[in-house]
Amino acid sequence: MSEKNAPSQTPAIKAVSVHKAFGSLHVLKGIDLTVMPGTVTVMLGPSGSGKSTFLRLINQLETLTGGSIEVDGELIGYKHVAKNGREVLQTLNDKEIAAQRAKLGMVFQRFNLFPHMTALENVMEAPVHVLHMKKAEARDIAVRELERVGLSDRLDYYPVQLSGGQQQRVAIARALAMKPEIMLFDEPTSALDPELVGEVLGVMRSLAKAGMTMVCVTHEIGFAREVADQVVFMDGGVIVEQGGPEIIEHPTQERFKDFLQHVL
Ligand code: ADP
Ligand code: MG
C-alpha cells in the first residue's frame, strides 16, 4: 500500500480546546495538541505555564474544565451512551477510568519509589497488585524491564542504596512493567545532579528509538533537538509555538526566543 493510500492513523493523544481552572486561576486556556503513535513530543515552557497540569489531565489525575482529550481514539473520563433514543455523555466509573489510565505510564520529577522495597519489588508491585499477575510472571517482567534500563546488577538494592539516576531508571522500569502504550515524562531529570542526567536521557532515547509514544516535559534542549518529532512551547496556559525540532534553531515568537536564550 502506498503511503498516500494508507488509512489515516488514530492519534495516540488528541487534545481539543483543553481548559483547566483551579478555582479562579485559569491555568490552561485552550490547548490543542495531537500526538501520533510512535512519536516523541517535547513540551518546553517556563515554570507555571501549565505543562504538568496538562500531563495530569491526560492521565486523569485532574479533571477537565473544558474541551476534550482522546487517548487512542477514546474520549477520557466519558463515554457515549444511548438514552431515550439520544446519545448522551456519561462520566466513567472508577474501574473504567483505571482501564483508560492503564494505557499511560507516567514518570515524575520525584521518583517516589517505595523505600522498603528493592528495585525488583518496586517494579513488580503494580503488576502483582493492580494486574493480579502471578509473582513469578511479574518477576520475569520486572527483571526484563530493569535490564532494559541498565540495572540488571541492582535488582536487590533498596532505593537508598541507589543514585538518583538509578532510582529514576527504576521508576521508568516500573512504568514500563505495566505495558503502557504511551509514556508521559514530567521533568524526569530536573531533580538529578548534572552528572546523572545523561543516563536517564539515554534510557529515554532508547525507548524513543524502540518506537514508544512519548510526551516529555523537559528543559533538556539537546534531547529535544535530537529525539523530538514535535516540539511545543507553552507559556501562560497556551501553546505559543509548535513545530518540528527545527523551531529550536529558528524560533519565530519572541517569548520562545527569550526562553531559549535562558535555557541554552
Ligand atoms: P508547570 O508544570 O508548567 O510549571 P503547572 O501545571 O505545575 O505548571 O502549574 C500551572 C499553574 O497552576 C501554577 O500557577 C500552579 O500554581 C497552578 N496549579 C497547579 N496545580 C494546582 C492545584 N492543584 N491547585 C491550584 N493551583 C494549581
Ligand atoms: Mg511542572
PDB file of C-alpha atoms and ligand atoms in Angstrom:
ATOM      1  CA  MET A   1       0.000   0.000   0.000  1.00  0.00           C
ATOM      2  CA  SER A   2       1.413   3.404  -0.862  1.00  0.00           C
ATOM      3  CA  GLU A   3       1.873   5.947   1.872  1.00  0.00           C
ATOM      4  CA  LYS A   4      -0.829   8.095   0.310  1.00  0.00           C
ATOM      5  CA  ASN A   5      -3.468   5.366   0.442  1.00  0.00           C
ATOM      6  CA  ALA A   6      -2.625   4.239   3.970  1.00  0.00           C
ATOM      7  CA  PRO A   7      -5.585   4.588   6.305  1.00  0.00           C
ATOM      8  CA  SER A   8      -5.163   7.630   8.497  1.00  0.00           C
ATOM      9  CA  GLN A   9      -3.874   6.610  11.898  1.00  0.00           C
ATOM     10  CA  THR A  10      -5.744   7.220  15.116  1.00  0.00           C
ATOM     11  CA  PRO A  11      -3.843   9.763  17.203  1.00  0.00           C
ATOM     12  CA  ALA A  12      -2.348   8.415  20.439  1.00  0.00           C
ATOM     13  CA  ILE A  13      -3.470  11.652  22.091  1.00  0.00           C
ATOM     14  CA  LYS A  14      -5.788  14.289  20.750  1.00  0.00           C
ATOM     15  CA  ALA A  15      -6.467  17.311  22.936  1.00  0.00           C
ATOM     16  CA  VAL A  16      -9.018  19.814  21.684  1.00  0.00           C
ATOM     17  CA  SER A  17      -9.519  23.228  23.262  1.00  0.00           C
ATOM     18  CA  VAL A  18      -8.436  21.995  26.683  1.00  0.00           C
ATOM     19  CA  HIS A  19      -9.140  24.329  29.572  1.00  0.00           C
ATOM     20  CA  LYS A  20      -8.305  23.889  33.214  1.00  0.00           C
ATOM     21  CA  ALA A  21      -9.060  26.211  36.096  1.00  0.00           C
ATOM     22  CA  PHE A  22      -8.287  25.788  39.776  1.00  0.00           C
ATOM     23  CA  GLY A  23     -10.965  27.981  41.314  1.00  0.00           C
ATOM     24  CA  SER A  24     -10.465  31.411  39.798  1.00  0.00           C
ATOM     25  CA  LEU A  25      -6.986  30.521  38.495  1.00  0.00           C
ATOM     26  CA  HIS A  26      -7.312  29.787  34.775  1.00  0.00           C
ATOM     27  CA  VAL A  27      -4.249  27.627  34.140  1.00  0.00           C
ATOM     28  CA  LEU A  28      -4.851  26.143  30.668  1.00  0.00           C
ATOM     29  CA  LYS A  29      -6.568  28.380  28.156  1.00  0.00           C
ATOM     30  CA  GLY A  30      -7.345  26.288  25.123  1.00  0.00           C
ATOM     31  CA  ILE A  31      -4.690  23.694  24.327  1.00  0.00           C
ATOM     32  CA  ASP A  32      -4.934  21.852  21.005  1.00  0.00           C
ATOM     33  CA  LEU A  33      -2.393  19.102  20.567  1.00  0.00           C
ATOM     34  CA  THR A  34      -2.209  15.888  18.586  1.00  0.00           C
ATOM     35  CA  VAL A  35       0.376  13.200  19.279  1.00  0.00           C
ATOM     36  CA  MET A  36       0.711  10.429  16.712  1.00  0.00           C
ATOM     37  CA  PRO A  37       1.657   6.864  17.692  1.00  0.00           C
ATOM     38  CA  GLY A  38       5.366   6.163  17.800  1.00  0.00           C
ATOM     39  CA  THR A  39       6.342   9.818  18.002  1.00  0.00           C
ATOM     40  CA  VAL A  40       8.085  11.904  20.646  1.00  0.00           C
ATOM     41  CA  THR A  41       6.635  15.245  21.690  1.00  0.00           C
ATOM     42  CA  VAL A  42       8.773  17.530  23.840  1.00  0.00           C
ATOM     43  CA  MET A  43       6.988  20.230  25.808  1.00  0.00           C
ATOM     44  CA  LEU A  44       9.008  23.257  26.814  1.00  0.00           C
ATOM     45  CA  GLY A  45       7.990  26.299  28.791  1.00  0.00           C
ATOM     46  CA  PRO A  46       8.700  28.329  31.898  1.00  0.00           C
ATOM     47  CA  SER A  47       7.653  27.202  35.337  1.00  0.00           C
ATOM     48  CA  GLY A  48       3.959  27.779  35.954  1.00  0.00           C
ATOM     49  CA  SER A  49       2.975  27.655  32.279  1.00  0.00           C
ATOM     50  CA  GLY A  50       0.730  24.630  32.825  1.00  0.00           C
ATOM     51  CA  LYS A  51       2.843  21.763  31.486  1.00  0.00           C
ATOM     52  CA  SER A  52       2.378  19.447  34.471  1.00  0.00           C
ATOM     53  CA  THR A  53      -1.314  20.239  34.633  1.00  0.00           C
ATOM     54  CA  PHE A  54      -1.669  19.220  31.004  1.00  0.00           C
ATOM     55  CA  LEU A  55       0.076  15.859  31.585  1.00  0.00           C
ATOM     56  CA  ARG A  56      -2.008  15.290  34.707  1.00  0.00           C
ATOM     57  CA  LEU A  57      -5.182  15.883  32.714  1.00  0.00           C
ATOM     58  CA  ILE A  58      -4.141  13.317  30.104  1.00  0.00           C
ATOM     59  CA  ASN A  59      -3.580  10.821  32.899  1.00  0.00           C
ATOM     60  CA  GLN A  60      -6.828  11.796  34.668  1.00  0.00           C
ATOM     61  CA  LEU A  61      -5.071  12.915  37.817  1.00  0.00           C
ATOM     62  CA  GLU A  62      -7.056  16.137  37.286  1.00  0.00           C
ATOM     63  CA  THR A  63     -10.414  16.697  35.637  1.00  0.00           C
ATOM     64  CA  LEU A  64     -11.027  18.963  32.662  1.00  0.00           C
ATOM     65  CA  THR A  65     -12.764  22.293  32.996  1.00  0.00           C
ATOM     66  CA  GLY A  66     -13.460  22.432  29.260  1.00  0.00           C
ATOM     67  CA  GLY A  67     -12.550  20.826  25.956  1.00  0.00           C
ATOM     68  CA  SER A  68     -11.796  17.158  25.403  1.00  0.00           C
ATOM     69  CA  ILE A  69      -8.943  14.674  25.332  1.00  0.00           C
ATOM     70  CA  GLU A  70      -8.930  11.407  23.440  1.00  0.00           C
ATOM     71  CA  VAL A  71      -6.374   8.717  24.165  1.00  0.00           C
ATOM     72  CA  ASP A  72      -6.051   6.139  21.428  1.00  0.00           C
ATOM     73  CA  GLY A  73      -9.346   7.342  19.914  1.00  0.00           C
ATOM     74  CA  GLU A  74     -11.241   7.068  23.184  1.00  0.00           C
ATOM     75  CA  LEU A  75     -12.639  10.090  24.993  1.00  0.00           C
ATOM     76  CA  ILE A  76     -11.194  10.170  28.501  1.00  0.00           C
ATOM     77  CA  GLY A  77     -13.474  10.373  31.514  1.00  0.00           C
ATOM     78  CA  TYR A  78     -16.661   9.975  29.492  1.00  0.00           C
ATOM     79  CA  LYS A  79     -18.496   7.566  27.254  1.00  0.00           C
ATOM     80  CA  HIS A  80     -21.316   7.953  24.764  1.00  0.00           C
ATOM     81  CA  VAL A  81     -24.443   6.078  25.807  1.00  0.00           C
ATOM     82  CA  ALA A  82     -27.900   5.889  24.264  1.00  0.00           C
ATOM     83  CA  LYS A  83     -30.594   7.336  26.476  1.00  0.00           C
ATOM     84  CA  ASN A  84     -34.198   7.784  25.388  1.00  0.00           C
ATOM     85  CA  GLY A  85     -33.115   7.369  21.786  1.00  0.00           C
ATOM     86  CA  ARG A  86     -30.445  10.048  22.164  1.00  0.00           C
ATOM     87  CA  GLU A  87     -26.701   9.874  22.600  1.00  0.00           C
ATOM     88  CA  VAL A  88     -25.562  11.418  25.852  1.00  0.00           C
ATOM     89  CA  LEU A  89     -22.196  11.677  27.581  1.00  0.00           C
ATOM     90  CA  GLN A  90     -21.875   9.779  30.807  1.00  0.00           C
ATOM     91  CA  THR A  91     -18.956  10.000  33.217  1.00  0.00           C
ATOM     92  CA  LEU A  92     -16.929   6.826  33.577  1.00  0.00           C
ATOM     93  CA  ASN A  93     -16.792   4.887  36.817  1.00  0.00           C
ATOM     94  CA  ASP A  94     -13.529   4.295  38.693  1.00  0.00           C
ATOM     95  CA  LYS A  95     -12.912   0.948  37.054  1.00  0.00           C
ATOM     96  CA  GLU A  96     -13.368   2.391  33.560  1.00  0.00           C
ATOM     97  CA  ILE A  97     -11.066   5.286  34.397  1.00  0.00           C
ATOM     98  CA  ALA A  98      -8.453   2.846  35.710  1.00  0.00           C
ATOM     99  CA  ALA A  99      -8.644   0.940  32.423  1.00  0.00           C
ATOM    100  CA  GLN A 100      -8.016   4.147  30.473  1.00  0.00           C
ATOM    101  CA  ARG A 101      -5.160   5.157  32.746  1.00  0.00           C
ATOM    102  CA  ALA A 102      -3.531   1.765  32.240  1.00  0.00           C
ATOM    103  CA  LYS A 103      -2.671   2.870  28.700  1.00  0.00           C
ATOM    104  CA  LEU A 104      -0.401   5.551  30.124  1.00  0.00           C
ATOM    105  CA  GLY A 105       2.827   5.302  32.068  1.00  0.00           C
ATOM    106  CA  MET A 106       3.965   8.359  33.945  1.00  0.00           C
ATOM    107  CA  VAL A 107       7.367   9.330  35.294  1.00  0.00           C
ATOM    108  CA  PHE A 108       7.645  12.300  37.628  1.00  0.00           C
ATOM    109  CA  GLN A 109      10.442  14.586  38.704  1.00  0.00           C
ATOM    110  CA  ARG A 110      10.459  12.852  42.096  1.00  0.00           C
ATOM    111  CA  PHE A 111      10.701   9.110  41.639  1.00  0.00           C
ATOM    112  CA  ASN A 112       8.635   8.134  44.723  1.00  0.00           C
ATOM    113  CA  LEU A 113       9.889   4.573  44.955  1.00  0.00           C
ATOM    114  CA  PHE A 114       8.714   2.527  47.939  1.00  0.00           C
ATOM    115  CA  PRO A 115      11.699   2.858  50.300  1.00  0.00           C
ATOM    116  CA  HIS A 116      11.153  -0.500  51.999  1.00  0.00           C
ATOM    117  CA  MET A 117      11.182  -2.436  48.730  1.00  0.00           C
ATOM    118  CA  THR A 118      14.094  -3.410  46.495  1.00  0.00           C
ATOM    119  CA  ALA A 119      14.321  -2.220  42.888  1.00  0.00           C
ATOM    120  CA  LEU A 120      12.850  -5.538  41.769  1.00  0.00           C
ATOM    121  CA  GLU A 121       9.999  -5.392  44.289  1.00  0.00           C
ATOM    122  CA  ASN A 122       9.203  -1.807  43.299  1.00  0.00           C
ATOM    123  CA  VAL A 123       8.834  -2.821  39.653  1.00  0.00           C
ATOM    124  CA  MET A 124       6.836  -5.975  40.497  1.00  0.00           C
ATOM    125  CA  GLU A 125       4.410  -4.167  42.788  1.00  0.00           C
ATOM    126  CA  ALA A 126       1.839  -2.878  40.283  1.00  0.00           C
ATOM    127  CA  PRO A 127       1.794  -5.946  38.010  1.00  0.00           C
ATOM    128  CA  VAL A 128       1.068  -8.087  41.104  1.00  0.00           C
ATOM    129  CA  HIS A 129      -1.347  -5.787  42.947  1.00  0.00           C
ATOM    130  CA  VAL A 130      -3.040  -3.974  40.079  1.00  0.00           C
ATOM    131  CA  LEU A 131      -2.929  -6.543  37.262  1.00  0.00           C
ATOM    132  CA  HIS A 132      -3.109  -9.520  39.684  1.00  0.00           C
ATOM    133  CA  MET A 133      -0.268 -11.190  37.867  1.00  0.00           C
ATOM    134  CA  LYS A 134       1.386 -14.268  39.374  1.00  0.00           C
ATOM    135  CA  LYS A 135       4.562 -13.358  41.250  1.00  0.00           C
ATOM    136  CA  ALA A 136       6.820 -15.451  39.030  1.00  0.00           C
ATOM    137  CA  GLU A 137       5.455 -13.813  35.906  1.00  0.00           C
ATOM    138  CA  ALA A 138       5.712 -10.303  37.389  1.00  0.00           C
ATOM    139  CA  ARG A 139       9.262 -11.084  38.440  1.00  0.00           C
ATOM    140  CA  ASP A 140      10.206 -12.065  34.880  1.00  0.00           C
ATOM    141  CA  ILE A 141       8.760  -8.835  33.543  1.00  0.00           C
ATOM    142  CA  ALA A 142      10.450  -6.758  36.238  1.00  0.00           C
ATOM    143  CA  VAL A 143      13.826  -8.390  35.558  1.00  0.00           C
ATOM    144  CA  ARG A 144      13.408  -7.677  31.850  1.00  0.00           C
ATOM    145  CA  GLU A 145      12.411  -4.025  32.363  1.00  0.00           C
ATOM    146  CA  LEU A 146      15.233  -3.417  34.829  1.00  0.00           C
ATOM    147  CA  GLU A 147      17.584  -4.933  32.287  1.00  0.00           C
ATOM    148  CA  ARG A 148      16.223  -2.555  29.659  1.00  0.00           C
ATOM    149  CA  VAL A 149      17.110   0.452  31.839  1.00  0.00           C
ATOM    150  CA  GLY A 150      20.567  -0.976  32.531  1.00  0.00           C
ATOM    151  CA  LEU A 151      20.040  -2.087  36.123  1.00  0.00           C
ATOM    152  CA  SER A 152      20.409  -5.862  35.925  1.00  0.00           C
ATOM    153  CA  ASP A 153      23.087  -5.666  38.606  1.00  0.00           C
ATOM    154  CA  ARG A 154      20.914  -3.684  41.038  1.00  0.00           C
ATOM    155  CA  LEU A 155      17.795  -5.852  41.348  1.00  0.00           C
ATOM    156  CA  ASP A 156      18.116  -6.375  45.099  1.00  0.00           C
ATOM    157  CA  TYR A 157      19.193  -2.855  46.017  1.00  0.00           C
ATOM    158  CA  TYR A 158      16.961  -0.605  48.086  1.00  0.00           C
ATOM    159  CA  PRO A 159      16.289   2.968  46.876  1.00  0.00           C
ATOM    160  CA  VAL A 160      18.687   4.495  49.450  1.00  0.00           C
ATOM    161  CA  GLN A 161      21.454   2.331  48.018  1.00  0.00           C
ATOM    162  CA  LEU A 162      20.882   3.719  44.526  1.00  0.00           C
ATOM    163  CA  SER A 163      21.894   7.054  42.998  1.00  0.00           C
ATOM    164  CA  GLY A 164      19.185   9.470  41.890  1.00  0.00           C
ATOM    165  CA  GLY A 165      19.738   8.487  38.276  1.00  0.00           C
ATOM    166  CA  GLN A 166      19.418   4.803  39.127  1.00  0.00           C
ATOM    167  CA  GLN A 167      16.268   5.477  41.142  1.00  0.00           C
ATOM    168  CA  GLN A 168      14.734   7.350  38.237  1.00  0.00           C
ATOM    169  CA  ARG A 169      15.585   4.449  35.931  1.00  0.00           C
ATOM    170  CA  VAL A 170      13.810   2.098  38.356  1.00  0.00           C
ATOM    171  CA  ALA A 171      10.817   4.450  38.164  1.00  0.00           C
ATOM    172  CA  ILE A 172      10.890   4.199  34.366  1.00  0.00           C
ATOM    173  CA  ALA A 173      11.102   0.391  34.567  1.00  0.00           C
ATOM    174  CA  ARG A 174       8.185   0.426  36.999  1.00  0.00           C
ATOM    175  CA  ALA A 175       6.052   2.349  34.498  1.00  0.00           C
ATOM    176  CA  LEU A 176       7.129   0.111  31.609  1.00  0.00           C
ATOM    177  CA  ALA A 177       6.252  -3.058  33.527  1.00  0.00           C
ATOM    178  CA  MET A 178       2.588  -2.087  33.138  1.00  0.00           C
ATOM    179  CA  LYS A 179       2.974  -2.215  29.326  1.00  0.00           C
ATOM    180  CA  PRO A 180       1.719   1.292  28.624  1.00  0.00           C
ATOM    181  CA  GLU A 181       1.012   2.450  25.079  1.00  0.00           C
ATOM    182  CA  ILE A 182       2.146   5.963  25.899  1.00  0.00           C
ATOM    183  CA  MET A 183       4.757   7.293  28.324  1.00  0.00           C
ATOM    184  CA  LEU A 184       4.415  10.710  29.931  1.00  0.00           C
ATOM    185  CA  PHE A 185       7.556  12.229  31.458  1.00  0.00           C
ATOM    186  CA  ASP A 186       7.311  15.267  33.699  1.00  0.00           C
ATOM    187  CA  GLU A 187      10.777  16.791  34.090  1.00  0.00           C
ATOM    188  CA  PRO A 188      12.347  13.392  34.836  1.00  0.00           C
ATOM    189  CA  THR A 189      15.855  14.805  35.150  1.00  0.00           C
ATOM    190  CA  SER A 190      15.185  18.098  36.946  1.00  0.00           C
ATOM    191  CA  ALA A 191      15.865  16.719  40.430  1.00  0.00           C
ATOM    192  CA  LEU A 192      19.091  14.980  39.440  1.00  0.00           C
ATOM    193  CA  ASP A 193      22.680  16.060  39.913  1.00  0.00           C
ATOM    194  CA  PRO A 194      24.030  17.123  36.498  1.00  0.00           C
ATOM    195  CA  GLU A 195      26.301  14.087  36.147  1.00  0.00           C
ATOM    196  CA  LEU A 196      23.293  11.739  36.471  1.00  0.00           C
ATOM    197  CA  VAL A 197      21.092  13.376  33.843  1.00  0.00           C
ATOM    198  CA  GLY A 198      22.739  11.616  30.908  1.00  0.00           C
ATOM    199  CA  GLU A 199      21.942   8.065  31.999  1.00  0.00           C
ATOM    200  CA  VAL A 200      18.231   8.868  32.321  1.00  0.00           C
ATOM    201  CA  LEU A 201      18.108  10.680  28.978  1.00  0.00           C
ATOM    202  CA  GLY A 202      19.911   7.677  27.486  1.00  0.00           C
ATOM    203  CA  VAL A 203      17.129   5.364  28.623  1.00  0.00           C
ATOM    204  CA  MET A 204      14.520   7.769  27.236  1.00  0.00           C
ATOM    205  CA  ARG A 205      16.387   7.961  23.943  1.00  0.00           C
ATOM    206  CA  SER A 206      16.439   4.175  23.604  1.00  0.00           C
ATOM    207  CA  LEU A 207      12.727   3.989  24.407  1.00  0.00           C
ATOM    208  CA  ALA A 208      12.060   6.523  21.668  1.00  0.00           C
ATOM    209  CA  LYS A 209      14.192   4.506  19.238  1.00  0.00           C
ATOM    210  CA  ALA A 210      12.164   1.409  20.121  1.00  0.00           C
ATOM    211  CA  GLY A 211       9.061   3.251  18.919  1.00  0.00           C
ATOM    212  CA  MET A 212       7.411   4.224  22.193  1.00  0.00           C
ATOM    213  CA  THR A 213       4.940   7.089  22.011  1.00  0.00           C
ATOM    214  CA  MET A 214       6.246   9.716  24.413  1.00  0.00           C
ATOM    215  CA  VAL A 215       5.309  13.135  25.729  1.00  0.00           C
ATOM    216  CA  CYS A 216       8.210  14.657  27.631  1.00  0.00           C
ATOM    217  CA  VAL A 217       8.228  17.852  29.627  1.00  0.00           C
ATOM    218  CA  THR A 218      11.897  18.729  29.954  1.00  0.00           C
ATOM    219  CA  HIS A 219      14.355  21.584  29.847  1.00  0.00           C
ATOM    220  CA  GLU A 220      16.924  19.366  28.119  1.00  0.00           C
ATOM    221  CA  ILE A 221      17.141  21.179  24.802  1.00  0.00           C
ATOM    222  CA  GLY A 222      19.757  18.785  23.410  1.00  0.00           C
ATOM    223  CA  PHE A 223      17.402  15.877  23.978  1.00  0.00           C
ATOM    224  CA  ALA A 224      14.570  17.794  22.304  1.00  0.00           C
ATOM    225  CA  ARG A 225      16.708  18.606  19.295  1.00  0.00           C
ATOM    226  CA  GLU A 226      17.873  15.051  18.877  1.00  0.00           C
ATOM    227  CA  VAL A 227      14.812  12.981  19.754  1.00  0.00           C
ATOM    228  CA  ALA A 228      11.667  15.089  19.311  1.00  0.00           C
ATOM    229  CA  ASP A 229       9.369  14.711  16.335  1.00  0.00           C
ATOM    230  CA  GLN A 230       7.286  17.571  17.665  1.00  0.00           C
ATOM    231  CA  VAL A 231       8.265  20.478  19.911  1.00  0.00           C
ATOM    232  CA  VAL A 232       5.703  22.523  21.787  1.00  0.00           C
ATOM    233  CA  PHE A 233       6.465  25.741  23.640  1.00  0.00           C
ATOM    234  CA  MET A 234       3.891  26.711  26.271  1.00  0.00           C
ATOM    235  CA  ASP A 235       3.616  29.943  28.174  1.00  0.00           C
ATOM    236  CA  GLY A 236       0.780  31.302  30.251  1.00  0.00           C
ATOM    237  CA  GLY A 237      -1.509  28.354  29.611  1.00  0.00           C
ATOM    238  CA  VAL A 238      -1.365  28.479  25.821  1.00  0.00           C
ATOM    239  CA  ILE A 239       0.824  26.938  23.138  1.00  0.00           C
ATOM    240  CA  VAL A 240       2.874  29.840  21.848  1.00  0.00           C
ATOM    241  CA  GLU A 241       4.864  27.963  19.225  1.00  0.00           C
ATOM    242  CA  GLN A 242       4.795  24.450  17.871  1.00  0.00           C
ATOM    243  CA  GLY A 243       6.564  22.537  15.121  1.00  0.00           C
ATOM    244  CA  GLY A 244       9.376  20.137  14.327  1.00  0.00           C
ATOM    245  CA  PRO A 245      12.670  20.252  16.257  1.00  0.00           C
ATOM    246  CA  GLU A 246      13.927  22.899  13.826  1.00  0.00           C
ATOM    247  CA  ILE A 247      11.876  25.527  15.683  1.00  0.00           C
ATOM    248  CA  ILE A 248      14.522  25.370  18.430  1.00  0.00           C
ATOM    249  CA  GLU A 249      17.071  26.734  15.952  1.00  0.00           C
ATOM    250  CA  HIS A 250      14.596  29.077  14.298  1.00  0.00           C
ATOM    251  CA  PRO A 251      12.047  30.279  16.832  1.00  0.00           C
ATOM    252  CA  THR A 252       9.639  32.876  15.479  1.00  0.00           C
ATOM    253  CA  GLN A 253       7.866  34.040  18.641  1.00  0.00           C
ATOM    254  CA  GLU A 254       9.626  36.491  20.964  1.00  0.00           C
ATOM    255  CA  ARG A 255       8.586  34.607  24.099  1.00  0.00           C
ATOM    256  CA  PHE A 256      10.094  31.393  22.747  1.00  0.00           C
ATOM    257  CA  LYS A 257      13.296  33.193  21.712  1.00  0.00           C
ATOM    258  CA  ASP A 258      13.630  34.642  25.227  1.00  0.00           C
ATOM    259  CA  PHE A 259      13.016  31.265  26.821  1.00  0.00           C
ATOM    260  CA  LEU A 260      15.633  29.546  24.663  1.00  0.00           C
ATOM    261  CA  GLN A 261      18.179  32.223  25.486  1.00  0.00           C
ATOM    262  CA  HIS A 262      17.683  31.476  29.164  1.00  0.00           C
ATOM    263  CA  VAL A 263      17.921  27.697  28.976  1.00  0.00           C
ATOM    264  CA  LEU A 264      20.665  27.340  26.352  1.00  0.00           C
TER     265      LEU A 264
HETATM  266  P1  ADP B   1       4.396  23.890  35.048  1.00  0.00           P
HETATM  267  O1  ADP B   1       4.403  22.405  35.145  1.00  0.00           O
HETATM  268  O2  ADP B   1       4.460  24.399  33.652  1.00  0.00           O
HETATM  269  O3  ADP B   1       5.436  24.528  35.922  1.00  0.00           O
HETATM  270  P2  ADP B   1       1.894  23.647  36.481  1.00  0.00           P
HETATM  271  O4  ADP B   1       0.976  22.937  35.579  1.00  0.00           O
HETATM  272  O5  ADP B   1       2.517  22.884  37.581  1.00  0.00           O
HETATM  273  O6  ADP B   1       2.995  24.414  35.609  1.00  0.00           O
HETATM  274  O7  ADP B   1       1.137  24.858  37.156  1.00  0.00           O
HETATM  275  C1  ADP B   1       0.456  25.850  36.423  1.00  0.00           C
HETATM  276  C2  ADP B   1      -0.260  26.770  37.405  1.00  0.00           C
HETATM  277  O8  ADP B   1      -1.302  26.050  38.029  1.00  0.00           O
HETATM  278  C3  ADP B   1       0.638  27.293  38.520  1.00  0.00           C
HETATM  279  O9  ADP B   1       0.252  28.625  38.773  1.00  0.00           O
HETATM  280  C4  ADP B   1       0.277  26.404  39.677  1.00  0.00           C
HETATM  281  O10 ADP B   1       0.472  27.071  40.903  1.00  0.00           O
HETATM  282  C5  ADP B   1      -1.182  26.119  39.428  1.00  0.00           C
HETATM  283  N1  ADP B   1      -1.646  24.837  39.990  1.00  0.00           N
HETATM  284  C6  ADP B   1      -1.212  23.612  39.629  1.00  0.00           C
HETATM  285  N2  ADP B   1      -1.852  22.647  40.323  1.00  0.00           N
HETATM  286  C7  ADP B   1      -2.718  23.288  41.142  1.00  0.00           C
HETATM  287  C8  ADP B   1      -3.695  22.850  42.103  1.00  0.00           C
HETATM  288  N3  ADP B   1      -3.892  21.554  42.357  1.00  0.00           N
HETATM  289  N4  ADP B   1      -4.395  23.811  42.747  1.00  0.00           N
HETATM  290  C9  ADP B   1      -4.208  25.114  42.493  1.00  0.00           C
HETATM  291  N5  ADP B   1      -3.328  25.592  41.591  1.00  0.00           N
HETATM  292  C10 ADP B   1      -2.589  24.698  40.931  1.00  0.00           C
HETATM  293 MG    MG B   2       5.721  21.130  36.108  1.00  0.00          MG
END
